[in-house]
Amino acid sequence: MAKAADATDGFVVDFPTLWVVPDWIEAHCPVPDGFRAGEDLELYPWQLWCTVNHYRVKPTATVGQLAPAFRYRRSQVVAPQKTGKGPWSATVVLAEGAGPVVFAGWARGGERYRCADHGCECGWWYEYRAGEPMGTPWPTPLIQLTATSEDQVANVYRPLQNMVKLGPLADMMRVGEEFTRIGSAGRIDVVTSSALSRLGNPIVFAMQDETGLYNAENKLRRVAETQRRGVAGMGGRSMETTNAWDPSENSVAQTTSEAKAKDIFKYHPQAPATLSYGDKRQRRKIHTHVYAGSAHVDLDAIEAECAELLEKDPAQAERFFGNRCVAGTASWLMPTKWAAKAVEPRRIRPFTRIVLGFDGSDMDDWTAIRAETMDGYQFTPVYGDNDEPTIWNPADYGGQVPRAEVRAAMDQLMRRYDVVRLYADPPYWDTEVDEWVDQYGEERVNRWYTRRLHQMHAAAERLKTDVVKRNTADGQRAASFTHDGCEITAAHIANTRMAERPSGMYVLRKASPPQKIDASVASVLAHEALGDVIAAGLAEKEESYFYSA
């Protein structure tokens, strides 16, 4: 029978959906393996939530509509390892193959969906309530299950095979190694990067597993896009599941997550960004949050696996088990190393010779100015009557960086100190940087593009070296480095990761999208400016003498 449509497992469902689908799943898809293999399966709350959202029906849906009858054209589910994504994905694929997933009108009340009417002799039936959307199976379903490799696709296909063999669907389906036949005309095909010949078929559903690994290099971006065009042409829909991805790899999962389209359902539980994954107690809180609802998960076992992986690849551990999209495989600069260079904040007198680093954004990221003296002391300058730090969070200003305030702060710094060099990253701030060049001169203001791989890699390495070591390898550069202990900068340093490129060089990336690194970039630019000033012999102010007769 139908579940209550007003409240289920702690969450409220206030929209029309095909409740018949999760009920059909629990009646036809047994537990696939383990000690409970063959027993009745009960969807976890998060699985039920994702299912009812994927099959959410528009109130305006009419009989005859296929994909347009549903609120979401496709879905993305991002969850950590061991939560049960694979078996749940298998149940959705089987539902698309033989279950009532096509909108069939609105119930007046009392209508029944009977398996016997659709080739299944299990005897199961479902009674609709008045006003509830009804469903019917695809007449000739052609479905593709996609992954990067045979081993990866087995995470979904193996439980699918067992569910068919152990349950009532064995009378309707015949499972094979590479495909499962549904009745006489339907089938579920397995597609991997080594088996792309099936692309272009008129599929009604595509399950794309681990899209965080799909990219242009392994040609799976093209596969995903081809499948979506295929299902759109047949009135079908698609779903992707994945672990958290590496944002430096430009994966299909990242593209989906960043898409502005409102007809994509997205499920990605994340713990507060303020919790540090490197701290064991805070990591436990993260795991408790992201594994909530997966009753089979032993958090102690997860911690043991995570601790082992942390020793080799901290970023991968944070992605796999913390469900965070962490770039690169390692921190750029260990927070403890940065903290060791902190000293008591110094009072920098007016007209002191300094350099500045500027990294600007507009809405999503922060804007920061960092300064450094000729003896290698880096600090966050202040401006205005209240000595505000020159770091701006757009969230504090209605969602957008206050450009007029930033310009006023820069003007004040230029007048207060003897600024020998300003390195400014122009994107989003081209107009302002051009104004600074005109106002303060090209000798003082330099357009320094951080997108240049060779230059940015070298600059990041120079600051890292000067932080880690007491003295630099290059005697012409600053012999020592200290900083003011700015808390915001320290947090941004901790958030910064190295994203390696095939050349062996790296760029700086965020540990996860909510975490910011703008003060880190400004620090790199300020330190690079100082090094260039010292190398050019401009650190000491030139004295001018005038003799009169």
Short mmCIF file of C-alpha atoms in Angstrom, two decimals, residues 89-488:
data_model
loop_
_atom_site.label_atom_id
_atom_site.label_comp_id
_atom_site.label_asym_id
_atom_site.label_seq_id
_atom_site.Cartn_x
_atom_site.Cartn_y
_atom_site.Cartn_z
CA SER A 89 21.01 2.82 -8.11
CA ALA A 90 20.27 -0.77 -9.07
CA THR A 91 16.72 -0.49 -7.70
CA VAL A 92 16.08 2.65 -9.75
CA VAL A 93 17.39 0.96 -12.90
CA LEU A 94 15.11 -2.03 -12.30
CA ALA A 95 12.16 0.27 -11.66
CA GLU A 96 12.84 2.00 -14.99
CA GLY A 97 12.99 -1.42 -16.62
CA ALA A 98 9.76 -2.90 -15.29
CA GLY A 99 8.16 -0.53 -12.79
CA PRO A 100 5.42 2.15 -13.02
CA VAL A 101 7.73 5.10 -13.77
CA VAL A 102 5.80 6.77 -16.63
CA PHE A 103 3.12 9.28 -15.64
CA ALA A 104 -0.35 7.84 -16.40
CA GLY A 105 -2.72 10.51 -15.14
CA TRP A 106 -4.29 11.56 -11.85
CA ALA A 107 -6.19 9.14 -9.63
CA ARG A 108 -9.75 9.75 -8.61
CA GLY A 109 -9.23 7.35 -5.72
CA GLY A 110 -9.39 3.59 -5.53
CA GLU A 111 -7.61 2.82 -8.81
CA ARG A 112 -5.05 0.02 -8.57
CA TYR A 113 -1.73 -0.73 -10.19
CA ARG A 114 -1.52 -4.52 -10.61
CA CYS A 115 1.71 -6.26 -11.54
CA ALA A 116 -0.32 -8.98 -13.25
CA ASP A 117 -1.44 -6.43 -15.85
CA HIS A 118 2.18 -5.80 -16.84
CA GLY A 119 3.72 -9.24 -17.17
CA CYS A 120 4.74 -9.79 -13.53
CA GLU A 121 3.04 -12.67 -11.77
CA CYS A 122 4.14 -11.78 -8.23
CA GLY A 123 0.60 -10.74 -7.24
CA TRP A 124 1.59 -7.30 -5.93
CA TRP A 125 -0.76 -4.34 -6.25
CA TYR A 126 -0.93 -0.71 -5.18
CA GLU A 127 -4.06 1.37 -4.53
CA TYR A 128 -3.97 5.07 -5.40
CA ARG A 129 -5.44 7.83 -3.31
CA ALA A 130 -7.58 10.58 -4.77
CA GLY A 131 -5.42 13.21 -6.48
CA GLU A 132 -2.32 11.00 -6.50
CA PRO A 133 -0.34 10.66 -9.76
CA MET A 134 -0.44 7.20 -11.31
CA GLY A 135 2.31 5.34 -13.13
CA THR A 136 2.77 2.72 -15.83
CA PRO A 137 5.87 0.90 -17.15
CA TRP A 138 7.75 1.72 -20.34
CA PRO A 139 6.44 -0.56 -23.13
CA THR A 140 9.90 -1.33 -24.57
CA PRO A 141 12.52 -0.04 -22.13
CA LEU A 142 16.10 0.36 -23.33
CA ILE A 143 18.34 1.44 -20.46
CA GLN A 144 22.06 2.10 -20.19
CA LEU A 145 24.12 1.70 -17.03
CA THR A 146 27.41 3.59 -17.39
CA ALA A 147 30.71 3.69 -15.51
CA THR A 148 34.40 4.23 -16.19
CA SER A 149 35.33 0.54 -16.14
CA GLU A 150 33.98 -2.98 -15.71
CA ASP A 151 35.02 -2.97 -12.04
CA GLN A 152 33.26 0.33 -11.43
CA VAL A 153 30.04 -0.62 -13.21
CA ALA A 154 29.93 -3.82 -11.13
CA ASN A 155 29.15 -1.69 -8.07
CA VAL A 156 25.69 -1.24 -9.54
CA TYR A 157 25.32 -4.15 -11.95
CA ARG A 158 26.27 -6.90 -9.48
CA PRO A 159 23.55 -6.01 -6.92
CA LEU A 160 21.14 -5.57 -9.85
CA GLN A 161 21.86 -9.12 -11.02
CA ASN A 162 21.35 -10.52 -7.53
CA MET A 163 18.12 -8.59 -7.00
CA VAL A 164 16.72 -10.10 -10.18
CA LYS A 165 17.85 -13.64 -9.34
CA LEU A 166 16.62 -13.50 -5.73
CA GLY A 167 13.28 -11.77 -6.33
CA PRO A 168 10.09 -11.86 -8.40
CA LEU A 169 11.72 -10.13 -11.38
CA ALA A 170 13.41 -13.42 -12.29
CA ASP A 171 10.25 -14.31 -14.21
CA MET A 172 10.52 -11.13 -16.33
CA MET A 173 14.27 -10.63 -16.77
CA ARG A 174 17.26 -12.69 -17.87
CA VAL A 175 20.59 -11.41 -16.57
CA GLY A 176 23.86 -11.71 -18.48
CA GLU A 177 27.39 -10.44 -18.00
CA GLU A 178 26.99 -7.35 -20.20
CA PHE A 179 23.23 -6.88 -20.44
CA THR A 180 19.94 -7.92 -18.90
CA ARG A 181 16.99 -8.75 -21.11
CA ILE A 182 13.56 -7.43 -20.07
CA GLY A 183 10.71 -9.46 -21.53
CA SER A 184 11.03 -9.90 -25.28
CA ALA A 185 11.88 -6.33 -26.33
CA GLY A 186 13.57 -4.45 -23.49
CA ARG A 187 17.10 -4.58 -22.10
CA ILE A 188 19.56 -3.01 -19.69
CA ASP A 189 22.99 -2.49 -21.27
CA VAL A 190 26.31 -1.93 -19.52
CA VAL A 191 28.41 0.86 -21.05
CA THR A 192 32.04 1.60 -20.16
CA SER A 193 34.87 3.54 -21.79
CA SER A 194 35.88 0.32 -23.56
CA ALA A 195 32.36 -0.42 -24.83
CA LEU A 196 31.10 2.72 -26.51
CA SER A 197 29.49 1.07 -29.52
CA ARG A 198 26.11 1.09 -27.78
CA LEU A 199 25.96 4.89 -27.79
CA GLY A 200 23.29 6.42 -29.95
CA ASN A 201 20.64 3.81 -29.14
CA PRO A 202 17.10 5.10 -28.40
CA ILE A 203 17.36 4.79 -24.61
CA VAL A 204 14.65 5.84 -22.16
CA PHE A 205 16.90 6.01 -19.07
CA ALA A 206 20.60 6.39 -18.31
CA MET A 207 22.18 5.66 -14.93
CA GLN A 208 25.63 7.28 -14.89
CA ASP A 209 27.74 6.02 -12.01
CA GLU A 210 30.72 7.96 -10.55
CA THR A 211 30.43 10.99 -12.85
CA GLY A 212 33.12 12.64 -10.72
CA LEU A 213 35.52 10.58 -12.87
CA TYR A 214 33.97 11.50 -16.24
CA ASN A 215 36.04 14.06 -18.12
CA ALA A 216 37.18 14.98 -21.61
CA GLU A 217 40.42 13.00 -21.29
CA ASN A 218 38.73 9.62 -20.78
CA LYS A 219 35.99 10.52 -23.31
CA LEU A 220 33.22 9.92 -20.78
CA ARG A 221 32.08 13.54 -20.91
CA ARG A 222 31.04 12.89 -24.50
CA VAL A 223 29.38 9.64 -23.41
CA ALA A 224 27.32 11.39 -20.73
CA GLU A 225 26.24 14.16 -23.09
CA THR A 226 25.36 11.67 -25.85
CA GLN A 227 23.23 9.64 -23.47
CA ARG A 228 21.38 12.71 -22.26
CA ARG A 229 20.58 13.71 -25.82
CA GLY A 230 19.37 10.16 -26.41
CA VAL A 231 17.00 10.06 -23.45
CA ALA A 232 15.70 13.53 -24.28
CA GLY A 233 14.79 12.35 -27.76
CA MET A 234 12.81 9.44 -26.32
CA GLY A 235 11.09 11.41 -23.58
CA GLY A 236 13.19 9.72 -20.91
CA ARG A 237 15.38 11.03 -18.11
CA SER A 238 18.72 10.27 -16.48
CA MET A 239 20.41 10.08 -13.11
CA GLU A 240 24.02 10.36 -11.98
CA THR A 241 25.59 9.18 -8.74
CA THR A 242 29.08 9.93 -7.53
CA ASN A 243 31.51 10.46 -4.70
CA ALA A 244 32.66 14.03 -4.21
CA TRP A 245 34.89 15.07 -7.11
CA ASP A 246 38.24 16.80 -7.51
CA PRO A 247 37.32 20.33 -8.70
CA SER A 248 40.60 20.63 -10.58
CA GLU A 249 39.56 17.90 -13.05
CA ASN A 250 36.50 19.60 -14.60
CA SER A 251 34.35 16.49 -14.35
CA VAL A 252 30.78 15.90 -15.48
CA ALA A 253 29.73 15.83 -11.81
CA GLN A 254 31.18 19.28 -11.26
CA THR A 255 29.48 20.63 -14.38
CA THR A 256 26.15 19.27 -13.18
CA SER A 257 26.62 20.64 -9.67
CA GLU A 258 27.46 24.12 -10.98
CA ALA A 259 24.63 24.16 -13.54
CA LYS A 260 22.06 26.92 -12.98
CA ALA A 261 19.20 24.87 -14.46
CA LYS A 262 16.33 24.49 -12.02
CA ASP A 263 15.14 21.17 -13.47
CA ILE A 264 18.02 19.15 -11.99
CA PHE A 265 17.48 17.55 -8.59
CA LYS A 266 20.68 17.71 -6.53
CA TYR A 267 21.39 15.82 -3.33
CA HIS A 268 24.79 16.46 -1.72
CA PRO A 269 24.84 16.35 2.11
CA GLN A 270 27.75 18.35 3.52
CA ALA A 271 28.88 19.08 7.05
CA PRO A 272 29.67 22.72 7.96
CA ALA A 273 32.78 23.95 6.18
CA THR A 274 34.15 25.22 9.50
CA LEU A 275 34.78 21.62 10.62
CA SER A 276 38.35 20.55 9.91
CA TYR A 277 38.79 17.13 8.32
CA GLY A 278 42.31 16.90 9.73
CA ASP A 279 41.04 16.95 13.32
CA LYS A 280 39.80 13.50 14.46
CA ARG A 281 36.97 14.80 16.66
CA GLN A 282 35.73 17.19 14.00
CA ARG A 283 36.09 14.47 11.36
CA ARG A 284 33.75 12.29 13.43
CA LYS A 285 31.14 15.06 13.30
CA ILE A 286 31.56 15.27 9.55
CA HIS A 287 31.08 11.51 9.15
CA THR A 288 28.05 11.54 11.46
CA HIS A 289 26.47 14.18 9.24
CA VAL A 290 27.18 12.75 5.79
CA TYR A 291 26.43 9.12 6.74
CA ALA A 292 23.17 9.98 8.49
CA GLY A 293 20.43 7.56 7.44
CA SER A 294 22.72 4.73 6.31
CA ALA A 295 22.00 2.34 9.15
CA HIS A 296 24.48 -0.34 8.06
CA VAL A 297 27.49 2.00 8.30
CA ASP A 298 29.89 1.54 11.23
CA LEU A 299 31.52 4.93 11.77
CA ASP A 300 34.43 3.33 13.61
CA ALA A 301 35.18 1.22 10.53
CA ILE A 302 34.89 4.31 8.34
CA GLU A 303 37.33 6.15 10.59
CA ALA A 304 39.81 3.27 10.40
CA GLU A 305 39.74 3.23 6.59
CA CYS A 306 39.89 7.00 6.47
CA ALA A 307 42.85 7.23 8.85
CA GLU A 308 44.84 4.84 6.69
CA LEU A 309 44.07 6.75 3.50
CA LEU A 310 44.85 10.08 5.18
CA GLU A 311 48.47 9.01 5.52
CA LYS A 312 48.83 8.59 1.75
CA ASP A 313 46.29 10.94 0.20
CA PRO A 314 44.45 13.35 2.54
CA ALA A 315 42.42 14.95 -0.24
CA GLN A 316 41.12 11.61 -1.49
CA ALA A 317 40.10 10.63 2.03
CA GLU A 318 38.19 13.88 2.43
CA ARG A 319 36.43 13.32 -0.89
CA PHE A 320 35.61 9.64 -0.40
CA PHE A 321 34.51 9.74 3.23
CA GLY A 322 33.89 13.42 4.04
CA ASN A 323 31.82 14.02 0.88
CA ARG A 324 33.78 17.21 0.21
CA CYS A 325 34.98 18.31 -3.21
CA VAL A 326 38.65 18.75 -2.44
CA ALA A 327 41.11 19.78 -5.14
CA GLY A 328 44.48 18.16 -5.60
CA THR A 329 46.06 15.41 -3.58
CA ALA A 330 47.86 17.45 -0.94
CA SER A 331 47.79 20.66 0.99
CA TRP A 332 49.83 23.44 -0.55
CA LEU A 333 51.20 24.76 2.73
CA MET A 334 50.75 23.04 6.06
CA PRO A 335 48.87 25.31 8.50
CA THR A 336 51.39 24.48 11.23
CA LYS A 337 54.25 25.72 9.06
CA TRP A 338 52.38 28.95 8.35
CA ALA A 339 51.51 29.41 12.04
CA ALA A 340 55.17 28.97 13.00
CA LYS A 341 56.05 32.14 11.07
CA ALA A 342 53.55 34.31 12.96
CA VAL A 343 54.98 37.07 15.16
CA GLU A 344 53.50 39.78 17.34
CA PRO A 345 51.78 42.22 14.95
CA ARG A 346 53.99 45.18 14.19
CA ARG A 347 52.94 48.79 13.81
CA ILE A 348 53.92 49.82 10.31
CA ARG A 349 54.69 53.52 10.30
CA PRO A 350 53.43 55.84 7.56
CA PHE A 351 55.67 56.12 4.50
CA THR A 352 57.26 52.72 5.18
CA ARG A 353 58.34 51.07 1.92
CA ILE A 354 56.06 48.10 1.22
CA VAL A 355 54.65 46.01 -1.61
CA LEU A 356 50.99 44.94 -2.07
CA GLY A 357 49.25 41.86 -3.45
CA PHE A 358 45.63 42.14 -4.63
CA ASP A 359 43.22 39.30 -5.48
CA GLY A 360 39.73 40.46 -6.36
CA SER A 361 36.38 38.82 -6.96
CA ASP A 362 32.84 40.06 -7.38
CA MET A 363 30.16 37.86 -5.80
CA ASP A 364 31.15 34.29 -4.88
CA ASP A 365 34.72 34.67 -3.65
CA TRP A 366 36.38 37.22 -1.38
CA THR A 367 38.61 40.17 -2.23
CA ALA A 368 41.88 40.62 -0.35
CA ILE A 369 44.89 42.94 -0.13
CA ARG A 370 48.04 41.73 1.63
CA ALA A 371 51.17 43.80 2.20
CA GLU A 372 54.82 43.02 2.89
CA THR A 373 57.69 45.16 4.16
CA MET A 374 61.18 45.14 2.70
CA ASP A 375 62.42 42.87 5.50
CA GLY A 376 59.84 40.16 4.73
CA TYR A 377 57.09 40.92 7.26
CA GLN A 378 53.69 40.28 5.68
CA PHE A 379 50.47 41.73 7.07
CA THR A 380 46.87 42.60 6.31
CA PRO A 381 46.66 46.41 6.10
CA VAL A 382 43.76 48.31 7.61
CA TYR A 383 41.78 51.23 6.26
CA GLY A 384 39.12 53.71 7.26
CA ASP A 385 38.42 55.38 10.58
CA ASN A 386 37.74 52.03 12.28
CA ASP A 387 40.86 50.25 10.99
CA GLU A 388 38.97 47.62 9.01
CA PRO A 389 41.08 44.79 7.50
CA THR A 390 41.49 44.86 3.72
CA ILE A 391 39.65 41.55 3.22
CA TRP A 392 36.06 41.67 2.01
CA ASN A 393 33.50 38.87 2.22
CA PRO A 394 30.67 39.61 -0.26
CA ALA A 395 28.18 37.94 2.09
CA ASP A 396 28.72 40.84 4.48
CA TYR A 397 27.69 43.33 1.80
CA GLY A 398 24.49 41.87 0.40
CA GLY A 399 26.26 39.33 -1.80
CA GLN A 400 28.59 41.63 -3.72
CA VAL A 401 32.02 43.05 -2.95
CA PRO A 402 31.80 46.84 -2.21
CA ARG A 403 33.95 48.11 -5.09
CA ALA A 404 33.86 51.75 -4.04
CA GLU A 405 35.10 50.76 -0.59
CA VAL A 406 37.91 48.66 -2.07
CA ARG A 407 38.98 51.57 -4.30
CA ALA A 408 38.96 53.93 -1.32
CA ALA A 409 41.05 51.47 0.71
CA MET A 410 43.60 51.13 -2.09
CA ASP A 411 43.85 54.91 -2.42
CA GLN A 412 44.42 55.23 1.34
CA LEU A 413 47.17 52.61 1.30
CA MET A 414 48.91 54.25 -1.63
CA ARG A 415 48.91 57.58 0.20
CA ARG A 416 49.83 56.22 3.65
CA TYR A 417 52.77 54.05 2.61
CA ASP A 418 55.58 54.20 0.09
CA VAL A 419 54.20 51.43 -2.12
CA VAL A 420 57.04 50.30 -4.36
CA ARG A 421 55.04 47.66 -6.24
CA LEU A 422 51.44 46.42 -6.44
CA TYR A 423 50.78 43.05 -8.08
CA ALA A 424 47.07 42.86 -8.92
CA ASP A 425 45.19 39.99 -10.56
CA PRO A 426 42.94 41.82 -13.11
CA PRO A 427 39.97 39.46 -13.79
CA TYR A 428 36.71 41.03 -12.52
CA TRP A 429 38.69 44.18 -11.69
CA ASP A 430 40.11 45.22 -15.07
CA THR A 431 38.61 48.71 -14.90
CA GLU A 432 39.88 49.37 -11.39
CA VAL A 433 43.36 48.02 -12.16
CA ASP A 434 43.55 50.21 -15.27
CA GLU A 435 42.60 53.19 -13.10
CA TRP A 436 45.34 52.32 -10.60
CA VAL A 437 47.89 52.08 -13.42
CA ASP A 438 46.87 55.53 -14.68
CA GLN A 439 46.78 57.05 -11.20
CA TYR A 440 49.90 55.53 -9.61
CA GLY A 441 52.01 54.66 -12.63
CA GLU A 442 53.04 51.49 -14.48
CA GLU A 443 56.24 51.29 -12.42
CA ARG A 444 54.20 50.77 -9.25
CA VAL A 445 51.14 48.87 -10.48
CA ASN A 446 51.60 45.58 -12.32
CA ARG A 447 48.83 43.51 -13.93
CA TRP A 448 49.79 40.07 -12.60
CA TYR A 449 47.61 37.29 -14.05
CA THR A 450 47.38 34.28 -11.72
CA ARG A 451 46.04 32.10 -14.55
CA ARG A 452 49.58 31.80 -16.01
CA LEU A 453 50.62 28.29 -14.98
CA HIS A 454 54.41 28.68 -15.04
CA GLN A 455 54.48 32.05 -13.29
CA MET A 456 51.88 31.16 -10.65
CA HIS A 457 53.50 27.82 -9.87
CA ALA A 458 56.88 29.50 -9.40
CA ALA A 459 55.43 32.27 -7.22
CA ALA A 460 53.53 29.82 -5.01
CA GLU A 461 56.66 27.70 -4.63
CA ARG A 462 58.74 30.73 -3.62
CA LEU A 463 56.39 31.71 -0.82
CA LYS A 464 56.09 28.09 0.30
CA THR A 465 59.89 27.76 0.38
CA ASP A 466 60.33 30.95 2.39
CA VAL A 467 57.71 29.83 4.90
CA VAL A 468 59.11 26.33 5.34
CA LYS A 469 62.79 27.28 5.41
CA ARG A 470 64.63 29.82 7.48
CA ASN A 471 66.64 31.08 4.51
CA THR A 472 65.89 31.03 0.81
CA ALA A 473 68.01 29.35 -1.81
CA ASP A 474 68.32 32.61 -3.72
CA GLY A 475 70.43 35.09 -1.78
CA GLN A 476 68.97 38.01 -3.70
CA ARG A 477 65.53 37.39 -2.25
CA ALA A 478 64.27 38.04 1.27
CA ALA A 479 66.33 36.11 3.81
CA SER A 480 63.44 35.54 6.20
CA PHE A 481 59.66 35.63 6.25
CA THR A 482 57.24 36.44 9.06
CA HIS A 483 53.62 37.47 9.17
CA ASP A 484 51.02 39.09 11.41
CA GLY A 485 49.01 35.96 12.24
CA CYS A 486 45.89 37.25 10.45
CA GLU A 487 43.19 34.66 11.25
CA ILE A 488 41.40 35.01 7.93
#
